[in-house]
Amino acid sequence: MIRLAAILLAGTMLAGCNAATRLAEIGRGPRLSEIENPTQTPEYRPVSMPMPQAREPVPNANSLWRPGARAFFRDQRAAQVGDIVTVLVSIRDEAQLANSSTRSRDNSESLGLPAMLGLESSINRILPNSVSASNLVSGNSTSGSTGTGQIQRNETVTLRVAAVVTQVLPNGNLVVGARQEVRVNNELRDLGIAGVIRPQDIQSDNTVRHDRMAEARISYIGRGMLSDVQQPRYGQQLLDIILPF
């Protein structure tokens, strides 16, 4: 009961905070977030990845090529903390699954004691006279289940967003993060991207495809009047979580 009360109280406080925010935005729509340093946000966590062993570059006399360099001439592609790289998101996912199952089982059990050292004749001293030693326990059960499921999903997302390099890993890979907000009338679209990319995968126009990004986290959500009416109220969401039926 204490845990349930705590959950209800938390849900009430969350709904109250959301209601206060919505009341403050009446007549002018959702407010855009301030531009801030991604590494200073509470949810920022430095990335730790497995690193290859470091190798000392061997100098080569009478050569303009420096061992360990990724290019002969310096380019303008992102390479350091604070640099900007454009992430190209082009997701076209299709999934179709179908399955069916049928299960049935019949059980029958019978237990008796027709003879046991002559003690079977004394069983009625303990049990009522209607009990027969040759048929003490008899039971049967029948169960069956039939299930059918089908999943069909088709998703298409095409986006371009500029990301900022927030960390350079020891092996040279870049940790990037991006957040973009677009408000149209009273509806706000919030796009977030985070992941790890290799400098070699950055194209000459300083772009990188999302499928070359490791540990990619891509979110595209909306806030505003239309998004609000398209989801259940907080009370209903809370009941959907805690009710077992």
PDB file of C-alpha atoms in Angstrom:
ATOM      1  CA  MET A   1       0.000   0.000   0.000  1.00  0.00           C
ATOM      2  CA  ILE A   2       2.855   2.394   0.802  1.00  0.00           C
ATOM      3  CA  ARG A   3       4.469   1.686  -2.564  1.00  0.00           C
ATOM      4  CA  LEU A   4       1.138   2.182  -4.342  1.00  0.00           C
ATOM      5  CA  ALA A   5       0.602   5.468  -2.521  1.00  0.00           C
ATOM      6  CA  ALA A   6       4.099   6.621  -3.514  1.00  0.00           C
ATOM      7  CA  ILE A   7       3.417   5.778  -7.170  1.00  0.00           C
ATOM      8  CA  LEU A   8       0.107   7.629  -7.113  1.00  0.00           C
ATOM      9  CA  LEU A   9       1.761  10.638  -5.444  1.00  0.00           C
ATOM     10  CA  ALA A  10       4.563  10.683  -8.035  1.00  0.00           C
ATOM     11  CA  GLY A  11       2.032  10.468 -10.846  1.00  0.00           C
ATOM     12  CA  THR A  12       0.022  13.297  -9.337  1.00  0.00           C
ATOM     13  CA  MET A  13       3.129  15.495  -8.993  1.00  0.00           C
ATOM     14  CA  LEU A  14       4.161  14.727 -12.584  1.00  0.00           C
ATOM     15  CA  ALA A  15       0.717  15.582 -13.851  1.00  0.00           C
ATOM     16  CA  GLY A  16       0.780  18.781 -11.793  1.00  0.00           C
ATOM     17  CA  CYS A  17       4.135  19.856 -13.244  1.00  0.00           C
ATOM     18  CA  ASN A  18       2.930  19.133 -16.751  1.00  0.00           C
ATOM     19  CA  ALA A  19      -0.289  21.051 -16.108  1.00  0.00           C
ATOM     20  CA  ALA A  20       1.675  24.050 -14.819  1.00  0.00           C
ATOM     21  CA  THR A  21       3.889  23.995 -17.922  1.00  0.00           C
ATOM     22  CA  ARG A  22       0.869  23.801 -20.219  1.00  0.00           C
ATOM     23  CA  LEU A  23      -0.842  26.670 -18.393  1.00  0.00           C
ATOM     24  CA  ALA A  24       2.303  28.808 -18.792  1.00  0.00           C
ATOM     25  CA  GLU A  25       2.307  28.141 -22.547  1.00  0.00           C
ATOM     26  CA  ILE A  26      -1.309  29.070 -23.216  1.00  0.00           C
ATOM     27  CA  GLY A  27      -1.544  31.400 -26.192  1.00  0.00           C
ATOM     28  CA  ARG A  28       2.080  31.074 -27.344  1.00  0.00           C
ATOM     29  CA  GLY A  29       2.784  27.344 -27.789  1.00  0.00           C
ATOM     30  CA  PRO A  30       5.676  25.268 -26.458  1.00  0.00           C
ATOM     31  CA  ARG A  31       8.840  27.151 -25.514  1.00  0.00           C
ATOM     32  CA  LEU A  32      12.106  26.274 -27.227  1.00  0.00           C
ATOM     33  CA  SER A  33      14.939  25.036 -25.020  1.00  0.00           C
ATOM     34  CA  GLU A  34      18.021  27.161 -24.510  1.00  0.00           C
ATOM     35  CA  ILE A  35      21.185  26.231 -26.434  1.00  0.00           C
ATOM     36  CA  GLU A  36      23.540  24.633 -23.932  1.00  0.00           C
ATOM     37  CA  ASN A  37      26.740  22.632 -23.699  1.00  0.00           C
ATOM     38  CA  PRO A  38      25.788  18.945 -24.151  1.00  0.00           C
ATOM     39  CA  THR A  39      28.485  17.875 -21.687  1.00  0.00           C
ATOM     40  CA  GLN A  40      26.915  20.008 -18.941  1.00  0.00           C
ATOM     41  CA  THR A  41      23.456  18.406 -19.057  1.00  0.00           C
ATOM     42  CA  PRO A  42      22.491  16.067 -16.172  1.00  0.00           C
ATOM     43  CA  GLU A  43      21.974  13.101 -18.518  1.00  0.00           C
ATOM     44  CA  TYR A  44      25.437  13.423 -20.153  1.00  0.00           C
ATOM     45  CA  ARG A  45      27.726  10.467 -19.564  1.00  0.00           C
ATOM     46  CA  PRO A  46      31.255  10.085 -21.020  1.00  0.00           C
ATOM     47  CA  VAL A  47      31.514   7.129 -23.387  1.00  0.00           C
ATOM     48  CA  SER A  48      33.969   4.325 -22.656  1.00  0.00           C
ATOM     49  CA  MET A  49      34.701   1.909 -25.514  1.00  0.00           C
ATOM     50  CA  PRO A  50      37.261  -0.896 -26.061  1.00  0.00           C
ATOM     51  CA  MET A  51      40.469   0.586 -27.462  1.00  0.00           C
ATOM     52  CA  PRO A  52      43.161  -1.019 -29.646  1.00  0.00           C
ATOM     53  CA  GLN A  53      46.751  -1.057 -28.467  1.00  0.00           C
ATOM     54  CA  ALA A  54      48.673   2.153 -29.129  1.00  0.00           C
ATOM     55  CA  ARG A  55      51.422   1.961 -31.747  1.00  0.00           C
ATOM     56  CA  GLU A  56      54.355   4.321 -31.929  1.00  0.00           C
ATOM     57  CA  PRO A  57      54.745   5.810 -35.443  1.00  0.00           C
ATOM     58  CA  VAL A  58      58.062   4.915 -37.045  1.00  0.00           C
ATOM     59  CA  PRO A  59      59.645   7.971 -38.718  1.00  0.00           C
ATOM     60  CA  ASN A  60      60.540   7.598 -42.371  1.00  0.00           C
ATOM     61  CA  ALA A  61      63.430   9.748 -43.523  1.00  0.00           C
ATOM     62  CA  ASN A  62      63.167  11.746 -46.746  1.00  0.00           C
ATOM     63  CA  SER A  63      59.379  11.358 -46.874  1.00  0.00           C
ATOM     64  CA  LEU A  64      56.632  13.967 -46.679  1.00  0.00           C
ATOM     65  CA  TRP A  65      54.168  11.367 -45.407  1.00  0.00           C
ATOM     66  CA  ARG A  66      53.878  11.223 -41.642  1.00  0.00           C
ATOM     67  CA  PRO A  67      53.204   7.687 -40.316  1.00  0.00           C
ATOM     68  CA  GLY A  68      49.883   7.511 -38.530  1.00  0.00           C
ATOM     69  CA  ALA A  69      48.358  10.414 -40.476  1.00  0.00           C
ATOM     70  CA  ARG A  70      44.926   9.881 -42.014  1.00  0.00           C
ATOM     71  CA  ALA A  71      45.409  12.296 -44.921  1.00  0.00           C
ATOM     72  CA  PHE A  72      48.245  13.948 -46.819  1.00  0.00           C
ATOM     73  CA  PHE A  73      46.627  17.385 -46.737  1.00  0.00           C
ATOM     74  CA  ARG A  74      44.604  18.819 -43.877  1.00  0.00           C
ATOM     75  CA  ASP A  75      40.884  19.012 -44.563  1.00  0.00           C
ATOM     76  CA  GLN A  76      37.951  20.711 -42.872  1.00  0.00           C
ATOM     77  CA  ARG A  77      36.150  17.590 -41.692  1.00  0.00           C
ATOM     78  CA  ALA A  78      35.240  17.248 -38.023  1.00  0.00           C
ATOM     79  CA  ALA A  79      38.124  15.934 -35.963  1.00  0.00           C
ATOM     80  CA  GLN A  80      38.176  17.730 -32.598  1.00  0.00           C
ATOM     81  CA  VAL A  81      35.845  18.494 -29.727  1.00  0.00           C
ATOM     82  CA  GLY A  82      33.494  21.265 -30.732  1.00  0.00           C
ATOM     83  CA  ASP A  83      33.634  20.544 -34.471  1.00  0.00           C
ATOM     84  CA  ILE A  84      30.366  20.070 -36.345  1.00  0.00           C
ATOM     85  CA  VAL A  85      29.472  17.147 -38.591  1.00  0.00           C
ATOM     86  CA  THR A  86      26.196  16.609 -40.457  1.00  0.00           C
ATOM     87  CA  VAL A  87      24.468  13.290 -39.759  1.00  0.00           C
ATOM     88  CA  LEU A  88      22.298  11.883 -42.552  1.00  0.00           C
ATOM     89  CA  VAL A  89      19.453   9.752 -41.188  1.00  0.00           C
ATOM     90  CA  SER A  90      17.691   7.590 -43.733  1.00  0.00           C
ATOM     91  CA  ILE A  91      15.776   4.744 -42.081  1.00  0.00           C
ATOM     92  CA  ARG A  92      13.621   2.400 -44.142  1.00  0.00           C
ATOM     93  CA  ASP A  93      12.658  -0.551 -41.961  1.00  0.00           C
ATOM     94  CA  GLU A  94      10.177  -3.233 -42.839  1.00  0.00           C
ATOM     95  CA  ALA A  95       9.217  -6.143 -40.606  1.00  0.00           C
ATOM     96  CA  GLN A  96       6.582  -8.796 -41.115  1.00  0.00           C
ATOM     97  CA  LEU A  97       6.109 -11.694 -38.716  1.00  0.00           C
ATOM     98  CA  ALA A  98       3.328 -14.268 -38.460  1.00  0.00           C
ATOM     99  CA  ASN A  99       3.015 -17.271 -36.179  1.00  0.00           C
ATOM    100  CA  SER A 100       0.385 -19.626 -34.833  1.00  0.00           C
ATOM    101  CA  SER A 101       0.392 -22.275 -32.127  1.00  0.00           C
ATOM    102  CA  THR A 102      -1.990 -24.965 -30.932  1.00  0.00           C
ATOM    103  CA  ARG A 103      -1.600 -26.977 -27.745  1.00  0.00           C
ATOM    104  CA  SER A 104      -3.766 -29.631 -26.082  1.00  0.00           C
ATOM    105  CA  ARG A 105      -3.298 -32.086 -23.236  1.00  0.00           C
ATOM    106  CA  ASP A 106      -5.454 -34.775 -21.547  1.00  0.00           C
ATOM    107  CA  ASN A 107      -4.576 -36.212 -18.132  1.00  0.00           C
ATOM    108  CA  SER A 108      -6.209 -39.016 -16.155  1.00  0.00           C
ATOM    109  CA  GLU A 109      -5.052 -40.314 -12.773  1.00  0.00           C
ATOM    110  CA  SER A 110      -6.499 -43.085 -10.558  1.00  0.00           C
ATOM    111  CA  LEU A 111      -5.172 -44.299  -7.183  1.00  0.00           C
ATOM    112  CA  GLY A 112      -6.458 -47.191  -5.088  1.00  0.00           C
ATOM    113  CA  LEU A 113      -5.358 -49.489  -2.227  1.00  0.00           C
ATOM    114  CA  PRO A 114      -7.022 -52.859  -2.809  1.00  0.00           C
ATOM    115  CA  ALA A 115      -4.535 -54.767  -0.639  1.00  0.00           C
ATOM    116  CA  MET A 116      -1.876 -53.641   1.833  1.00  0.00           C
ATOM    117  CA  LEU A 117      -0.975 -56.220   4.498  1.00  0.00           C
ATOM    118  CA  GLY A 118      -4.633 -56.492   5.425  1.00  0.00           C
ATOM    119  CA  LEU A 119      -4.777 -52.902   6.603  1.00  0.00           C
ATOM    120  CA  GLU A 120      -7.107 -51.962   3.757  1.00  0.00           C
ATOM    121  CA  SER A 121     -10.029 -53.429   5.719  1.00  0.00           C
ATOM    122  CA  SER A 122      -9.363 -51.002   8.566  1.00  0.00           C
ATOM    123  CA  ILE A 123      -9.471 -47.888   6.441  1.00  0.00           C
ATOM    124  CA  ASN A 124     -13.115 -47.271   7.301  1.00  0.00           C
ATOM    125  CA  ARG A 125     -12.157 -46.824  10.950  1.00  0.00           C
ATOM    126  CA  ILE A 126     -10.514 -43.578   9.924  1.00  0.00           C
ATOM    127  CA  LEU A 127     -12.510 -42.549   6.849  1.00  0.00           C
ATOM    128  CA  PRO A 128     -16.298 -42.666   6.329  1.00  0.00           C
ATOM    129  CA  ASN A 129     -17.882 -45.994   5.322  1.00  0.00           C
ATOM    130  CA  SER A 130     -18.584 -44.702   1.821  1.00  0.00           C
ATOM    131  CA  VAL A 131     -14.850 -44.618   1.086  1.00  0.00           C
ATOM    132  CA  SER A 132     -13.551 -47.645  -0.807  1.00  0.00           C
ATOM    133  CA  ALA A 133      -9.922 -48.678  -0.429  1.00  0.00           C
ATOM    134  CA  SER A 134      -9.763 -49.805  -4.056  1.00  0.00           C
ATOM    135  CA  ASN A 135     -10.712 -46.353  -5.348  1.00  0.00           C
ATOM    136  CA  LEU A 136      -9.202 -43.694  -3.128  1.00  0.00           C
ATOM    137  CA  VAL A 137      -8.233 -40.988  -5.623  1.00  0.00           C
ATOM    138  CA  SER A 138      -9.365 -40.409  -9.206  1.00  0.00           C
ATOM    139  CA  GLY A 139      -8.807 -37.289 -11.247  1.00  0.00           C
ATOM    140  CA  ASN A 140      -8.651 -36.045 -14.810  1.00  0.00           C
ATOM    141  CA  SER A 141      -7.922 -32.787 -16.530  1.00  0.00           C
ATOM    142  CA  THR A 142      -8.092 -31.361 -20.012  1.00  0.00           C
ATOM    143  CA  SER A 143      -6.382 -28.224 -21.258  1.00  0.00           C
ATOM    144  CA  GLY A 144      -5.944 -26.579 -24.598  1.00  0.00           C
ATOM    145  CA  SER A 145      -4.833 -23.291 -26.092  1.00  0.00           C
ATOM    146  CA  THR A 146      -4.747 -21.741 -29.530  1.00  0.00           C
ATOM    147  CA  GLY A 147      -2.801 -18.605 -30.420  1.00  0.00           C
ATOM    148  CA  THR A 148      -2.289 -16.595 -33.577  1.00  0.00           C
ATOM    149  CA  GLY A 149      -0.108 -13.507 -33.959  1.00  0.00           C
ATOM    150  CA  GLN A 150       0.926 -11.229 -36.779  1.00  0.00           C
ATOM    151  CA  ILE A 151       3.205  -8.183 -36.925  1.00  0.00           C
ATOM    152  CA  GLN A 152       3.537  -5.920 -39.936  1.00  0.00           C
ATOM    153  CA  ARG A 153       5.533  -2.702 -39.637  1.00  0.00           C
ATOM    154  CA  ASN A 154       6.870  -0.208 -42.143  1.00  0.00           C
ATOM    155  CA  GLU A 155       8.884   2.806 -40.981  1.00  0.00           C
ATOM    156  CA  THR A 156      10.528   5.560 -43.014  1.00  0.00           C
ATOM    157  CA  VAL A 157      12.544   8.403 -41.471  1.00  0.00           C
ATOM    158  CA  THR A 158      14.675  10.822 -43.514  1.00  0.00           C
ATOM    159  CA  LEU A 159      16.511  13.613 -41.690  1.00  0.00           C
ATOM    160  CA  ARG A 160      19.623  15.792 -41.838  1.00  0.00           C
ATOM    161  CA  VAL A 161      20.956  17.275 -38.624  1.00  0.00           C
ATOM    162  CA  ALA A 162      24.227  18.911 -37.574  1.00  0.00           C
ATOM    163  CA  ALA A 163      25.933  17.242 -34.607  1.00  0.00           C
ATOM    164  CA  VAL A 164      28.701  18.485 -32.330  1.00  0.00           C
ATOM    165  CA  VAL A 165      31.753  16.414 -31.418  1.00  0.00           C
ATOM    166  CA  THR A 166      31.646  16.075 -27.632  1.00  0.00           C
ATOM    167  CA  GLN A 167      34.507  13.660 -27.069  1.00  0.00           C
ATOM    168  CA  VAL A 168      37.508  12.176 -28.885  1.00  0.00           C
ATOM    169  CA  LEU A 169      38.219   8.597 -27.832  1.00  0.00           C
ATOM    170  CA  PRO A 170      41.803   7.349 -27.445  1.00  0.00           C
ATOM    171  CA  ASN A 171      41.631   5.463 -30.768  1.00  0.00           C
ATOM    172  CA  GLY A 172      40.494   8.583 -32.627  1.00  0.00           C
ATOM    173  CA  ASN A 173      36.783   7.782 -32.869  1.00  0.00           C
ATOM    174  CA  LEU A 174      34.431  10.700 -32.285  1.00  0.00           C
ATOM    175  CA  VAL A 175      31.479  10.853 -29.910  1.00  0.00           C
ATOM    176  CA  VAL A 176      28.848  13.139 -31.405  1.00  0.00           C
ATOM    177  CA  GLY A 177      25.556  14.477 -30.156  1.00  0.00           C
ATOM    178  CA  ALA A 178      22.866  16.621 -31.713  1.00  0.00           C
ATOM    179  CA  ARG A 179      19.570  18.134 -30.693  1.00  0.00           C
ATOM    180  CA  GLN A 180      17.270  20.057 -32.959  1.00  0.00           C
ATOM    181  CA  GLU A 181      13.937  21.673 -32.156  1.00  0.00           C
ATOM    182  CA  VAL A 182      11.419  22.926 -34.697  1.00  0.00           C
ATOM    183  CA  ARG A 183       8.194  24.661 -33.702  1.00  0.00           C
ATOM    184  CA  VAL A 184       5.297  25.122 -36.105  1.00  0.00           C
ATOM    185  CA  ASN A 185       2.357  26.984 -34.547  1.00  0.00           C
ATOM    186  CA  ASN A 186       1.657  25.155 -31.265  1.00  0.00           C
ATOM    187  CA  GLU A 187       3.499  21.956 -32.095  1.00  0.00           C
ATOM    188  CA  LEU A 188       7.173  21.325 -31.248  1.00  0.00           C
ATOM    189  CA  ARG A 189       9.294  18.632 -32.894  1.00  0.00           C
ATOM    190  CA  ASP A 190      12.363  17.520 -30.920  1.00  0.00           C
ATOM    191  CA  LEU A 191      15.103  15.550 -32.703  1.00  0.00           C
ATOM    192  CA  GLY A 192      18.000  13.984 -30.820  1.00  0.00           C
ATOM    193  CA  ILE A 193      20.984  12.011 -32.120  1.00  0.00           C
ATOM    194  CA  ALA A 194      23.969  10.539 -30.278  1.00  0.00           C
ATOM    195  CA  GLY A 195      26.585   7.925 -31.151  1.00  0.00           C
ATOM    196  CA  VAL A 196      30.195   7.114 -32.051  1.00  0.00           C
ATOM    197  CA  ILE A 197      31.624   7.589 -35.553  1.00  0.00           C
ATOM    198  CA  ARG A 198      34.961   6.978 -37.222  1.00  0.00           C
ATOM    199  CA  PRO A 199      36.746   9.930 -38.828  1.00  0.00           C
ATOM    200  CA  GLN A 200      37.283   7.723 -41.915  1.00  0.00           C
ATOM    201  CA  ASP A 201      33.506   7.480 -42.420  1.00  0.00           C
ATOM    202  CA  ILE A 202      33.081  11.242 -42.673  1.00  0.00           C
ATOM    203  CA  GLN A 203      32.610  12.204 -46.321  1.00  0.00           C
ATOM    204  CA  SER A 204      34.451  15.032 -48.050  1.00  0.00           C
ATOM    205  CA  ASP A 205      31.400  17.293 -47.557  1.00  0.00           C
ATOM    206  CA  ASN A 206      31.601  16.704 -43.788  1.00  0.00           C
ATOM    207  CA  THR A 207      28.589  14.360 -43.641  1.00  0.00           C
ATOM    208  CA  VAL A 208      28.244  10.886 -42.181  1.00  0.00           C
ATOM    209  CA  ARG A 209      25.471   8.329 -42.619  1.00  0.00           C
ATOM    210  CA  HIS A 210      23.598   7.106 -39.584  1.00  0.00           C
ATOM    211  CA  ASP A 211      24.327   3.447 -40.432  1.00  0.00           C
ATOM    212  CA  ARG A 212      28.046   4.204 -39.928  1.00  0.00           C
ATOM    213  CA  MET A 213      27.332   5.365 -36.380  1.00  0.00           C
ATOM    214  CA  ALA A 214      27.966   2.921 -33.533  1.00  0.00           C
ATOM    215  CA  GLU A 215      25.767   2.918 -30.432  1.00  0.00           C
ATOM    216  CA  ALA A 216      23.386   5.205 -32.315  1.00  0.00           C
ATOM    217  CA  ARG A 217      20.527   6.763 -30.366  1.00  0.00           C
ATOM    218  CA  ILE A 218      17.993   8.524 -32.561  1.00  0.00           C
ATOM    219  CA  SER A 219      14.784  10.036 -31.217  1.00  0.00           C
ATOM    220  CA  TYR A 220      12.093  12.046 -32.964  1.00  0.00           C
ATOM    221  CA  ILE A 221       9.315  13.143 -30.656  1.00  0.00           C
ATOM    222  CA  GLY A 222       6.703  15.864 -30.529  1.00  0.00           C
ATOM    223  CA  ARG A 223       5.285  18.149 -27.878  1.00  0.00           C
ATOM    224  CA  GLY A 224       2.321  20.424 -28.083  1.00  0.00           C
ATOM    225  CA  MET A 225      -1.446  20.495 -28.382  1.00  0.00           C
ATOM    226  CA  LEU A 226      -1.737  17.806 -31.077  1.00  0.00           C
ATOM    227  CA  SER A 227       0.710  15.432 -29.400  1.00  0.00           C
ATOM    228  CA  ASP A 228      -1.045  15.924 -26.082  1.00  0.00           C
ATOM    229  CA  VAL A 229      -4.463  14.803 -27.304  1.00  0.00           C
ATOM    230  CA  GLN A 230      -2.979  11.772 -29.063  1.00  0.00           C
ATOM    231  CA  GLN A 231      -1.813  10.075 -25.884  1.00  0.00           C
ATOM    232  CA  PRO A 232      -3.733   8.803 -22.815  1.00  0.00           C
ATOM    233  CA  ARG A 233      -3.874  10.973 -19.738  1.00  0.00           C
ATOM    234  CA  TYR A 234      -1.327  10.413 -16.964  1.00  0.00           C
ATOM    235  CA  GLY A 235      -3.927   8.809 -14.717  1.00  0.00           C
ATOM    236  CA  GLN A 236      -4.843   6.273 -17.368  1.00  0.00           C
ATOM    237  CA  GLN A 237      -1.173   5.521 -18.086  1.00  0.00           C
ATOM    238  CA  LEU A 238      -0.570   5.012 -14.368  1.00  0.00           C
ATOM    239  CA  LEU A 239      -3.513   2.634 -14.073  1.00  0.00           C
ATOM    240  CA  ASP A 240      -2.340   0.689 -17.120  1.00  0.00           C
ATOM    241  CA  ILE A 241       0.969   0.089 -15.327  1.00  0.00           C
ATOM    242  CA  ILE A 242      -0.223  -0.884 -11.851  1.00  0.00           C
ATOM    243  CA  LEU A 243      -3.498  -2.704 -12.600  1.00  0.00           C
ATOM    244  CA  PRO A 244      -2.996  -6.475 -13.107  1.00  0.00           C
ATOM    245  CA  PHE A 245      -6.169  -6.911 -15.204  1.00  0.00           C
TER     246      PHE A 245
END
